[in-house]
Short mmCIF file of C-alpha atoms in Angstrom, two decimals:
data_model
loop_
_atom_site.label_atom_id
_atom_site.label_comp_id
_atom_site.label_asym_id
_atom_site.label_seq_id
_atom_site.Cartn_x
_atom_site.Cartn_y
_atom_site.Cartn_z
CA MET A 1 -15.59 7.21 64.12
CA LEU A 2 -17.74 5.68 61.42
CA ILE A 3 -21.16 6.64 60.07
CA LYS A 4 -22.83 4.21 57.69
CA ILE A 5 -26.06 4.66 55.74
CA CYS A 6 -27.12 1.18 54.85
CA PRO A 7 -29.60 0.28 52.06
CA ASP A 8 -29.51 -3.43 52.98
CA MET A 9 -30.37 -5.41 56.09
CA PHE A 10 -27.56 -5.39 58.66
CA ASP A 11 -26.81 -7.39 61.79
CA PRO A 12 -26.08 -4.78 64.49
CA TRP A 13 -24.14 -7.16 66.76
CA GLN A 14 -21.90 -8.22 63.93
CA GLU A 15 -21.34 -4.57 62.99
CA VAL A 16 -20.21 -3.74 66.54
CA GLN A 17 -18.05 -6.84 66.83
CA SER A 18 -16.38 -6.33 63.49
CA TYR A 19 -15.79 -2.58 64.02
CA GLN A 20 -14.31 -3.22 67.44
CA GLN A 21 -12.08 -6.06 66.25
CA ASN A 22 -10.91 -4.53 63.00
CA THR A 23 -10.89 -0.79 63.57
CA LEU A 24 -10.39 -0.20 67.28
CA THR A 25 -7.15 -2.17 67.56
CA ALA A 26 -5.27 0.90 68.79
CA LEU A 27 -7.62 1.06 71.78
CA THR A 28 -6.72 -2.39 73.11
CA GLY A 29 -6.69 -2.18 76.91
CA LYS A 30 -8.14 1.37 76.93
CA ILE A 31 -11.81 0.49 76.53
CA GLY A 32 -13.63 0.02 79.81
CA ALA A 33 -17.20 0.51 78.67
CA THR A 34 -19.28 0.10 75.54
CA SER A 35 -22.86 1.29 75.35
CA VAL A 36 -24.88 0.14 72.37
CA PHE A 37 -28.39 1.02 71.34
CA VAL A 38 -30.28 -0.78 68.59
CA GLY A 39 -33.63 0.38 67.25
CA THR A 40 -35.67 -2.36 65.60
CA MET A 41 -38.78 -2.19 63.46
CA ARG A 42 -41.90 -3.27 65.34
CA ASP A 43 -44.97 -4.75 63.69
CA PHE A 44 -47.28 -2.28 65.47
CA ASN A 45 -47.48 1.48 65.88
CA GLU A 46 -50.18 3.79 67.19
CA GLY A 47 -52.66 0.93 67.48
CA ASP A 48 -52.18 -0.44 63.96
CA GLN A 49 -50.45 -3.53 62.60
CA VAL A 50 -47.56 -2.51 60.36
CA LYS A 51 -46.19 -4.94 57.78
CA GLY A 52 -43.42 -2.89 56.25
CA MET A 53 -41.75 0.47 56.14
CA THR A 54 -39.76 2.68 53.79
CA LEU A 55 -37.03 4.90 55.18
CA GLU A 56 -36.30 8.01 53.15
CA HIS A 57 -33.32 10.23 53.87
CA TYR A 58 -31.52 13.32 52.62
CA PRO A 59 -28.20 11.97 51.31
CA GLY A 60 -25.32 14.19 52.30
CA MET A 61 -27.21 16.13 54.93
CA THR A 62 -27.75 12.93 56.90
CA GLU A 63 -24.05 12.13 57.15
CA ARG A 64 -23.25 15.80 57.86
CA GLN A 65 -25.76 16.05 60.71
CA LEU A 66 -24.72 12.73 62.23
CA ALA A 67 -21.06 13.78 62.18
CA LYS A 68 -22.02 17.03 63.95
CA ILE A 69 -24.00 15.08 66.56
CA VAL A 70 -21.03 12.83 67.31
CA ALA A 71 -18.66 15.82 67.44
CA GLN A 72 -20.99 17.54 69.90
CA ALA A 73 -21.05 14.43 72.10
CA GLN A 74 -17.26 14.17 71.88
CA SER A 75 -16.95 17.72 73.16
CA GLN A 76 -19.18 16.89 76.12
CA TRP A 77 -17.97 13.41 77.13
CA GLN A 78 -14.69 11.49 76.97
CA ILE A 79 -15.45 9.15 74.10
CA LEU A 80 -12.85 6.83 72.62
CA ASP A 81 -14.85 6.05 69.48
CA ALA A 82 -18.38 5.87 68.07
CA LEU A 83 -20.20 3.94 65.37
CA ILE A 84 -23.56 4.80 63.82
CA VAL A 85 -25.32 2.60 61.29
CA HIS A 86 -28.73 3.60 59.93
CA ARG A 87 -30.87 1.68 57.51
CA VAL A 88 -32.61 3.30 54.52
CA GLY A 89 -35.03 1.95 51.91
CA ALA A 90 -37.56 -0.84 52.30
CA ILE A 91 -37.52 -2.60 55.67
CA LEU A 92 -39.52 -5.36 57.38
CA PRO A 93 -40.54 -5.91 61.02
CA ASP A 94 -37.80 -7.26 63.28
CA GLU A 95 -35.02 -5.75 61.14
CA ALA A 96 -32.58 -3.29 62.67
CA ILE A 97 -33.19 0.38 61.81
CA VAL A 98 -30.42 2.06 63.76
CA LEU A 99 -27.29 1.20 65.72
CA VAL A 100 -25.44 3.63 67.97
CA ALA A 101 -22.31 2.36 69.73
CA VAL A 102 -20.02 4.38 71.98
CA TRP A 103 -16.71 3.23 73.44
CA SER A 104 -15.26 4.93 76.51
CA SER A 105 -12.98 4.27 79.46
CA HIS A 106 -15.85 4.77 81.92
CA ARG A 107 -19.43 3.56 81.93
CA GLY A 108 -21.13 6.83 82.86
CA GLU A 109 -19.75 8.54 79.79
CA ALA A 110 -20.58 5.63 77.50
CA PHE A 111 -24.22 5.59 78.69
CA ASP A 112 -24.66 9.37 78.61
CA ALA A 113 -23.07 9.81 75.20
CA SER A 114 -24.89 6.95 73.46
CA ARG A 115 -28.26 8.11 74.73
CA ASN A 116 -27.52 11.71 73.83
CA ILE A 117 -26.43 10.70 70.30
CA MET A 118 -29.56 8.59 69.90
CA GLU A 119 -31.88 11.42 71.00
CA ALA A 120 -30.08 13.92 68.77
CA LEU A 121 -30.33 11.51 65.84
CA LYS A 122 -34.07 11.13 66.44
CA SER A 123 -34.63 14.89 66.44
CA LYS A 124 -32.07 16.09 63.88
CA ALA A 125 -30.94 13.46 61.39
CA PRO A 126 -33.01 13.81 58.18
CA PHE A 127 -34.70 10.43 57.95
CA TRP A 128 -38.43 9.85 57.44
CA LYS A 129 -40.46 6.70 57.92
CA LYS A 130 -43.43 5.72 55.79
CA GLU A 131 -45.39 2.81 57.21
CA LEU A 132 -47.23 0.18 55.21
CA LEU A 133 -50.18 -0.98 57.29
CA ASP A 134 -51.76 -4.44 57.18
CA SER A 135 -54.65 -2.79 55.33
CA ASP A 136 -52.14 -1.86 52.55
CA GLN A 137 -52.66 1.81 53.42
CA GLU A 138 -49.44 3.84 53.54
CA ARG A 139 -48.80 6.65 56.01
CA TRP A 140 -45.92 8.90 56.96
CA VAL A 141 -44.90 8.78 60.61
CA SER A 142 -45.58 12.35 61.70
CA LYS A 143 -43.09 12.82 64.51
CA ASN A 144 -40.73 11.18 66.95
CA THR A 145 -41.35 11.15 70.68
CA ASP A 146 -38.88 12.21 73.34
CA GLY A 147 -36.90 9.22 74.59
CA TYR A 148 -35.96 10.78 77.92
CA THR A 149 -39.50 10.52 79.28
CA THR A 150 -40.45 6.92 79.83
CA CYS A 151 -43.70 7.26 81.68
CA MET B 1 -29.71 40.24 40.45
CA ILE B 2 -31.02 36.87 39.27
CA MET B 3 -30.26 34.06 41.74
CA SER B 4 -30.31 30.37 40.93
CA ILE B 5 -31.48 28.22 43.80
CA LYS B 6 -31.97 24.47 43.92
CA VAL B 7 -35.03 23.64 46.03
CA ARG B 8 -35.56 20.15 47.45
CA TYR B 9 -38.50 18.53 49.23
CA PHE B 10 -38.61 15.35 51.28
CA ALA B 11 -41.11 12.84 52.64
CA SER B 12 -44.72 13.99 53.05
CA LEU B 13 -43.79 17.47 51.82
CA LYS B 14 -42.48 16.00 48.59
CA ASP B 15 -45.87 14.30 48.12
CA ARG B 16 -47.69 17.56 48.90
CA VAL B 17 -45.61 19.74 46.59
CA GLY B 18 -45.67 17.05 43.94
CA CYS B 19 -41.97 17.05 43.18
CA ALA B 20 -38.63 16.29 44.80
CA GLU B 21 -36.57 19.05 43.27
CA GLN B 22 -36.99 22.39 41.52
CA ALA B 23 -34.59 24.97 40.12
CA ILE B 24 -35.61 28.55 40.82
CA HIS B 25 -34.12 31.45 38.85
CA SER B 26 -35.47 34.74 40.05
CA SER B 27 -34.64 38.13 41.46
CA GLY B 28 -35.97 39.35 44.78
CA LEU B 29 -35.08 36.18 46.64
CA SER B 30 -33.68 37.06 50.01
CA THR B 31 -34.70 34.50 52.62
CA VAL B 32 -35.62 30.84 52.87
CA ARG B 33 -39.23 31.92 53.27
CA SER B 34 -39.14 33.89 50.02
CA ILE B 35 -37.79 30.82 48.23
CA TRP B 36 -40.81 28.83 49.36
CA HIS B 37 -43.22 31.45 48.07
CA ALA B 38 -41.41 31.83 44.75
CA ALA B 39 -41.41 28.06 44.28
CA ASN B 40 -44.96 27.51 45.54
CA PRO B 41 -46.96 30.67 44.77
CA ASP B 42 -50.27 28.88 45.45
CA LYS B 43 -49.28 27.19 48.74
CA LYS B 44 -49.06 28.48 52.28
CA LEU B 45 -45.82 27.65 54.09
CA PRO B 46 -46.81 24.63 56.25
CA ASP B 47 -46.57 24.77 60.03
CA ASN B 48 -43.77 22.76 61.65
CA ILE B 49 -41.78 22.79 58.44
CA LEU B 50 -38.01 22.39 58.74
CA ALA B 51 -35.56 24.06 56.39
CA ALA B 52 -31.90 23.58 55.53
CA VAL B 53 -29.52 25.61 53.43
CA ASN B 54 -26.60 23.63 52.03
CA MET B 55 -27.46 20.78 54.41
CA ASP B 56 -27.42 22.82 57.61
CA TYR B 57 -30.57 23.62 59.54
CA VAL B 58 -31.66 27.26 59.28
CA ASP B 59 -34.51 29.52 60.35
CA LEU B 60 -37.09 30.44 57.75
CA ASP B 61 -35.84 34.00 57.85
CA SER B 62 -32.24 33.07 57.13
CA PRO B 63 -30.64 34.60 54.03
CA VAL B 64 -29.97 32.63 50.87
CA ASN B 65 -27.24 33.14 48.33
CA ASP B 66 -26.93 32.43 44.64
CA GLY B 67 -26.21 28.74 44.08
CA ASP B 68 -27.54 27.57 47.44
CA GLU B 69 -29.40 24.31 47.90
CA VAL B 70 -32.50 24.96 49.97
CA ALA B 71 -34.44 22.01 51.41
CA PHE B 72 -37.87 21.85 53.02
CA PHE B 73 -39.11 18.87 54.98
CA PRO B 74 -41.43 17.73 57.79
CA PRO B 75 -40.19 16.78 61.30
CA VAL B 76 -37.67 13.96 61.02
CA THR B 77 -38.70 10.46 62.10
CA GLY B 78 -35.59 8.29 61.86
CA GLY B 79 -33.98 6.04 64.42
CA MET C 1 -34.51 -13.73 81.31
CA LEU C 2 -31.08 -15.30 81.55
CA ILE C 3 -28.23 -14.81 84.03
CA LYS C 4 -24.93 -16.48 83.22
CA ILE C 5 -21.81 -16.68 85.37
CA CYS C 6 -19.04 -17.44 82.97
CA PRO C 7 -15.62 -18.90 83.92
CA ASP C 8 -14.34 -18.62 80.33
CA MET C 9 -13.83 -15.76 77.91
CA PHE C 10 -17.03 -14.76 76.13
CA ASP C 11 -17.87 -12.62 73.12
CA PRO C 12 -20.60 -10.23 74.30
CA TRP C 13 -21.90 -9.43 70.81
CA GLN C 14 -22.26 -13.08 69.97
CA GLU C 15 -24.05 -13.68 73.29
CA VAL C 16 -26.58 -10.96 72.50
CA GLN C 17 -27.06 -12.09 68.92
CA SER C 18 -27.49 -15.72 69.85
CA TYR C 19 -29.84 -15.02 72.77
CA GLN C 20 -31.98 -12.77 70.60
CA GLN C 21 -32.09 -15.22 67.69
CA ASN C 22 -32.60 -18.41 69.66
CA THR C 23 -34.52 -17.40 72.77
CA LEU C 24 -36.50 -14.27 71.92
CA THR C 25 -38.35 -15.77 68.96
CA ALA C 26 -41.72 -15.12 70.61
CA LEU C 27 -40.91 -11.40 70.65
CA THR C 28 -40.56 -11.09 66.86
CA GLY C 29 -42.03 -7.74 65.86
CA LYS C 30 -42.46 -6.58 69.48
CA ILE C 31 -38.91 -5.37 70.12
CA GLY C 32 -38.37 -1.71 69.31
CA ALA C 33 -35.26 -1.04 71.37
CA THR C 34 -32.27 -2.92 72.72
CA SER C 35 -29.81 -1.30 75.09
CA VAL C 36 -26.58 -3.16 75.73
CA PHE C 37 -23.75 -2.36 78.08
CA VAL C 38 -20.42 -4.16 78.01
CA GLY C 39 -17.72 -3.67 80.64
CA THR C 40 -14.23 -4.57 79.47
CA MET C 41 -11.01 -5.02 81.39
CA ARG C 42 -8.64 -2.09 80.95
CA ASP C 43 -4.87 -2.35 81.25
CA PHE C 44 -4.73 0.59 83.67
CA ASN C 45 -6.41 1.54 86.94
CA GLU C 46 -5.72 4.22 89.51
CA GLY C 47 -2.50 5.25 87.77
CA ASP C 48 -1.02 1.74 87.49
CA GLN C 49 -0.56 -0.66 84.60
CA VAL C 50 -2.59 -3.81 85.19
CA LYS C 51 -1.70 -7.03 83.37
CA GLY C 52 -4.35 -9.36 84.68
CA MET C 53 -7.20 -9.77 87.09
CA THR C 54 -9.00 -12.44 89.08
CA LEU C 55 -12.73 -12.17 89.63
CA GLU C 56 -14.04 -13.87 92.76
CA HIS C 57 -17.74 -14.30 93.43
CA TYR C 58 -20.17 -15.81 95.92
CA PRO C 59 -21.82 -18.65 93.98
CA GLY C 60 -25.54 -18.80 94.58
CA MET C 61 -25.80 -15.36 96.14
CA THR C 62 -24.60 -13.80 92.89
CA GLU C 63 -27.36 -15.37 90.80
CA ARG C 64 -29.92 -14.61 93.52
CA GLN C 65 -28.99 -10.94 93.74
CA LEU C 66 -28.87 -10.51 89.96
CA ALA C 67 -32.32 -12.07 89.61
CA LYS C 68 -33.64 -9.64 92.25
CA ILE C 69 -32.05 -6.71 90.43
CA VAL C 70 -33.72 -7.70 87.16
CA ALA C 71 -37.07 -8.27 88.91
CA GLN C 72 -36.81 -4.80 90.48
CA ALA C 73 -36.11 -3.24 87.06
CA GLN C 74 -39.03 -5.20 85.57
CA SER C 75 -41.35 -3.74 88.19
CA GLN C 76 -40.18 -0.23 87.31
CA TRP C 77 -39.95 -0.35 83.50
CA GLN C 78 -41.70 -2.22 80.69
CA ILE C 79 -39.01 -4.71 79.80
CA LEU C 80 -39.55 -7.51 77.29
CA ASP C 81 -36.45 -9.46 78.31
CA ALA C 82 -32.99 -9.13 79.85
CA LEU C 83 -29.67 -10.95 79.63
CA ILE C 84 -26.77 -10.68 82.07
CA VAL C 85 -23.44 -12.39 81.54
CA HIS C 86 -20.62 -11.92 84.07
CA ARG C 87 -17.15 -13.34 83.89
CA VAL C 88 -15.40 -14.96 86.87
CA GLY C 89 -11.89 -16.34 87.36
CA ALA C 90 -8.69 -15.22 85.66
CA ILE C 91 -9.11 -12.52 83.03
CA LEU C 92 -6.82 -10.47 80.77
CA PRO C 93 -7.02 -6.88 79.50
CA ASP C 94 -9.46 -6.31 76.63
CA GLU C 95 -11.64 -9.25 77.66
CA ALA C 96 -15.31 -8.67 78.50
CA ILE C 97 -16.17 -8.66 82.21
CA VAL C 98 -19.89 -7.98 82.10
CA LEU C 99 -22.74 -7.78 79.61
CA VAL C 100 -26.16 -6.32 80.40
CA ALA C 101 -28.76 -6.35 77.62
CA VAL C 102 -32.34 -5.15 77.88
CA TRP C 103 -35.05 -5.52 75.24
CA SER C 104 -38.09 -3.24 75.26
CA SER C 105 -40.70 -1.77 72.95
CA HIS C 106 -39.45 1.77 73.62
CA ARG C 107 -35.99 3.23 73.83
CA GLY C 108 -36.40 5.26 77.02
CA GLU C 109 -37.22 2.16 79.00
CA ALA C 110 -34.41 0.13 77.45
CA PHE C 111 -31.85 2.83 78.31
CA ASP C 112 -33.16 3.47 81.83
CA ALA C 113 -33.46 -0.20 82.74
CA SER C 114 -30.06 -1.29 81.41
CA ARG C 115 -28.28 1.51 83.22
CA ASN C 116 -30.20 0.85 86.41
CA ILE C 117 -29.39 -2.87 86.26
CA MET C 118 -25.73 -2.10 85.62
CA GLU C 119 -25.50 0.29 88.59
CA ALA C 120 -27.32 -2.14 90.87
CA LEU C 121 -25.00 -4.93 89.74
CA LYS C 122 -21.97 -2.77 90.55
CA SER C 123 -23.22 -2.02 94.05
CA LYS C 124 -24.95 -5.27 95.02
CA ALA C 125 -23.79 -8.32 93.07
CA PRO C 126 -21.13 -10.16 95.12
CA PHE C 127 -18.13 -10.04 92.81
CA TRP C 128 -14.63 -8.89 93.79
CA LYS C 129 -11.72 -7.95 91.57
CA LYS C 130 -8.09 -8.61 92.42
CA GLU C 131 -5.68 -6.87 90.10
CA LEU C 132 -2.26 -8.15 89.06
CA LEU C 133 -0.05 -5.12 88.41
CA ASP C 134 2.84 -4.97 85.95
CA SER C 135 5.12 -5.07 89.01
CA ASP C 136 3.61 -8.52 89.83
CA GLN C 137 2.08 -7.03 92.96
CA GLU C 138 -1.54 -8.11 93.58
CA ARG C 139 -4.19 -5.85 95.05
CA TRP C 140 -7.91 -6.02 95.72
CA VAL C 141 -9.98 -3.29 94.11
CA SER C 142 -11.42 -1.56 97.15
CA LYS C 143 -14.67 -0.15 95.82
CA ASN C 144 -16.72 0.70 92.77
CA THR C 145 -17.52 4.26 91.79
CA ASP C 146 -20.95 5.63 91.00
CA GLY C 147 -21.67 5.42 87.28
CA TYR C 148 -24.30 8.15 87.28
CA THR C 149 -21.76 10.93 87.87
CA THR C 150 -19.54 11.33 84.85
CA CYS C 151 -17.59 14.42 85.77
CA MET D 1 -29.56 -23.80 122.83
CA ILE D 2 -26.57 -24.66 120.70
CA MET D 3 -26.77 -23.22 117.20
CA SER D 4 -24.76 -24.40 114.22
CA ILE D 5 -23.84 -21.62 111.81
CA LYS D 6 -21.79 -21.78 108.64
CA VAL D 7 -19.65 -18.66 108.32
CA ARG D 8 -18.13 -17.63 104.98
CA TYR D 9 -15.61 -14.94 104.04
CA PHE D 10 -14.82 -13.51 100.63
CA ALA D 11 -12.13 -11.50 98.87
CA SER D 12 -9.82 -9.36 101.04
CA LEU D 13 -11.72 -10.40 104.15
CA LYS D 14 -10.99 -14.03 103.41
CA ASP D 15 -7.27 -13.14 103.25
CA ARG D 16 -7.54 -11.19 106.51
CA VAL D 17 -9.42 -13.88 108.43
CA GLY D 18 -7.21 -16.55 106.91
CA CYS D 19 -9.97 -18.90 105.85
CA ALA D 20 -12.94 -19.08 103.49
CA GLU D 21 -15.35 -21.00 105.68
CA GLN D 22 -15.88 -21.92 109.34
CA ALA D 23 -18.52 -23.89 111.21
CA ILE D 24 -19.56 -22.33 114.52
CA HIS D 25 -21.40 -24.37 117.17
CA SER D 26 -22.22 -22.24 120.16
CA SER D 27 -24.94 -20.93 122.40
CA GLY D 28 -25.60 -17.24 122.90
CA LEU D 29 -25.52 -16.41 119.21
CA SER D 30 -28.25 -13.94 118.42
CA THR D 31 -27.16 -11.52 115.70
CA VAL D 32 -24.85 -11.38 112.72
CA ARG D 33 -22.53 -9.23 114.82
CA SER D 34 -22.34 -11.88 117.56
CA ILE D 35 -21.42 -14.49 114.94
CA TRP D 36 -18.45 -12.37 113.89
CA HIS D 37 -17.22 -12.07 117.46
CA ALA D 38 -17.70 -15.77 118.20
CA ALA D 39 -15.82 -16.69 115.02
CA ASN D 40 -13.12 -14.04 115.37
CA PRO D 41 -12.64 -13.38 119.11
CA ASP D 42 -9.36 -11.55 118.48
CA LYS D 43 -10.55 -9.32 115.59
CA LYS D 44 -12.57 -6.11 115.54
CA LEU D 45 -15.48 -6.11 113.12
CA PRO D 46 -14.06 -4.16 110.14
CA ASP D 47 -15.65 -0.93 108.98
CA ASN D 48 -17.61 -1.04 105.71
CA ILE D 49 -18.12 -4.77 106.04
CA LEU D 50 -21.12 -6.27 104.28
CA ALA D 51 -23.06 -9.22 105.63
CA ALA D 52 -25.53 -11.70 104.18
CA VAL D 53 -27.68 -14.38 105.80
CA ASN D 54 -28.67 -17.19 103.46
CA MET D 55 -27.51 -15.10 100.50
CA ASP D 56 -29.60 -12.02 101.27
CA TYR D 57 -28.07 -8.77 102.48
CA VAL D 58 -28.74 -8.03 106.16
CA ASP D 59 -27.78 -5.48 108.81
CA LEU D 60 -25.18 -6.48 111.35
CA ASP D 61 -27.86 -6.49 114.03
CA SER D 62 -30.14 -8.88 112.16
CA PRO D 63 -31.03 -12.12 113.92
CA VAL D 64 -29.58 -15.50 112.94
CA ASN D 65 -31.13 -18.90 113.22
CA ASP D 66 -29.77 -22.39 113.65
CA GLY D 67 -28.48 -23.70 110.32
CA ASP D 68 -28.06 -20.28 108.70
CA GLU D 69 -25.23 -19.48 106.34
CA VAL D 70 -23.71 -16.14 107.37
CA ALA D 71 -21.30 -14.40 104.99
CA PHE D 72 -18.99 -11.43 105.54
CA PHE D 73 -17.30 -9.55 102.75
CA PRO D 74 -15.91 -6.17 101.69
CA PRO D 75 -17.72 -3.78 99.30
CA VAL D 76 -18.38 -5.54 96.01
CA THR D 77 -16.35 -4.57 92.94
CA GLY D 78 -17.81 -6.49 90.02
CA GLY D 79 -19.03 -5.25 86.66
#
């Protein structure tokens, strides 16, 4: 299990590939399913054009809460391994904000666990987004929405 | 007994309070809520505020101990 | 939207990265969420060690059914784009069998749609697996399980 | 009327029937089920069999037309 807080731009697909190839070698032949979620910065939010963002976090508490979230998911589903990467600092549209990857023997568990980790991260991991609008006005994002309701 | 508490603020709450970190040395501090009032005598405790003691989430009425790090922040918006 | 039937080994993370970089350029700034599922060949199944597998398919019908599955998901969720890659032919443990990737503005839709596509693929796309056991015995996999029940 | 139908088999059913593809030219063919019996007079239609006409899933009692491609196969196991 690896949790990374990343002040620089990262390529989520390369992170998954490299973690799987270099770290999960003991799981060769055991992995049947990998579920990956990537959150990316959009250039619009709540009707406004957004040209940049700053991600603040609470160092220490962030890692602690993410580790608890993964441990909770591990107690609920049969997970072989998990990787979380989250960006902090200044970020531009189209850059990756968050990566959650879960490896399992079975697909149901991989899907359930990755979504659960993502929702828990959204509601509990101490990160805060401040948007820079096209008008140069800055504003804090006030709250996250629930990702289980899609209507 | 005089307790020393490190108080931290994040995001919009940091802007509102005007600082990121304070050290409080005072007697009569018993709960997270009392820390807020000691640190911000002129400010109401905001609605929807979240609090952590030593990096774990707590209720506002949770106890604090000498040397604790108490943090206040708005709803999180990562991911 | 792209559907690929792949007779050779493929790297799923590179497929996603390259599709996103080269094909989804018009979506720059619009993508908020990407949900990716990868199915990998395990070296065990139903209590036996498996050393290889052959994936048969019905050329033409496979592509047709996968396109219908994606169209059905597009009618149900707001999807920006989707990519499906499925391996056929001889395959070894630890190699990728299937990749399903869905791009959306919002995470709930990306998660729902990718899982739905994956389940529909498992129940409707005409692929068949023949396992080669460690004992050199060959056997057809008789049916897929439901990926929504994880217990 | 004599109809010409291409019949295809996949996976374990291909092994069981002993061939991947047959051409049937016959009169009195009306449904997918009747194609099976014309092509395999000595074999019961297996349980859990799936059928497609021109690459779309159909019921066993669906009609067939001259020139159709009819496929029979076991439950799919991809992904």
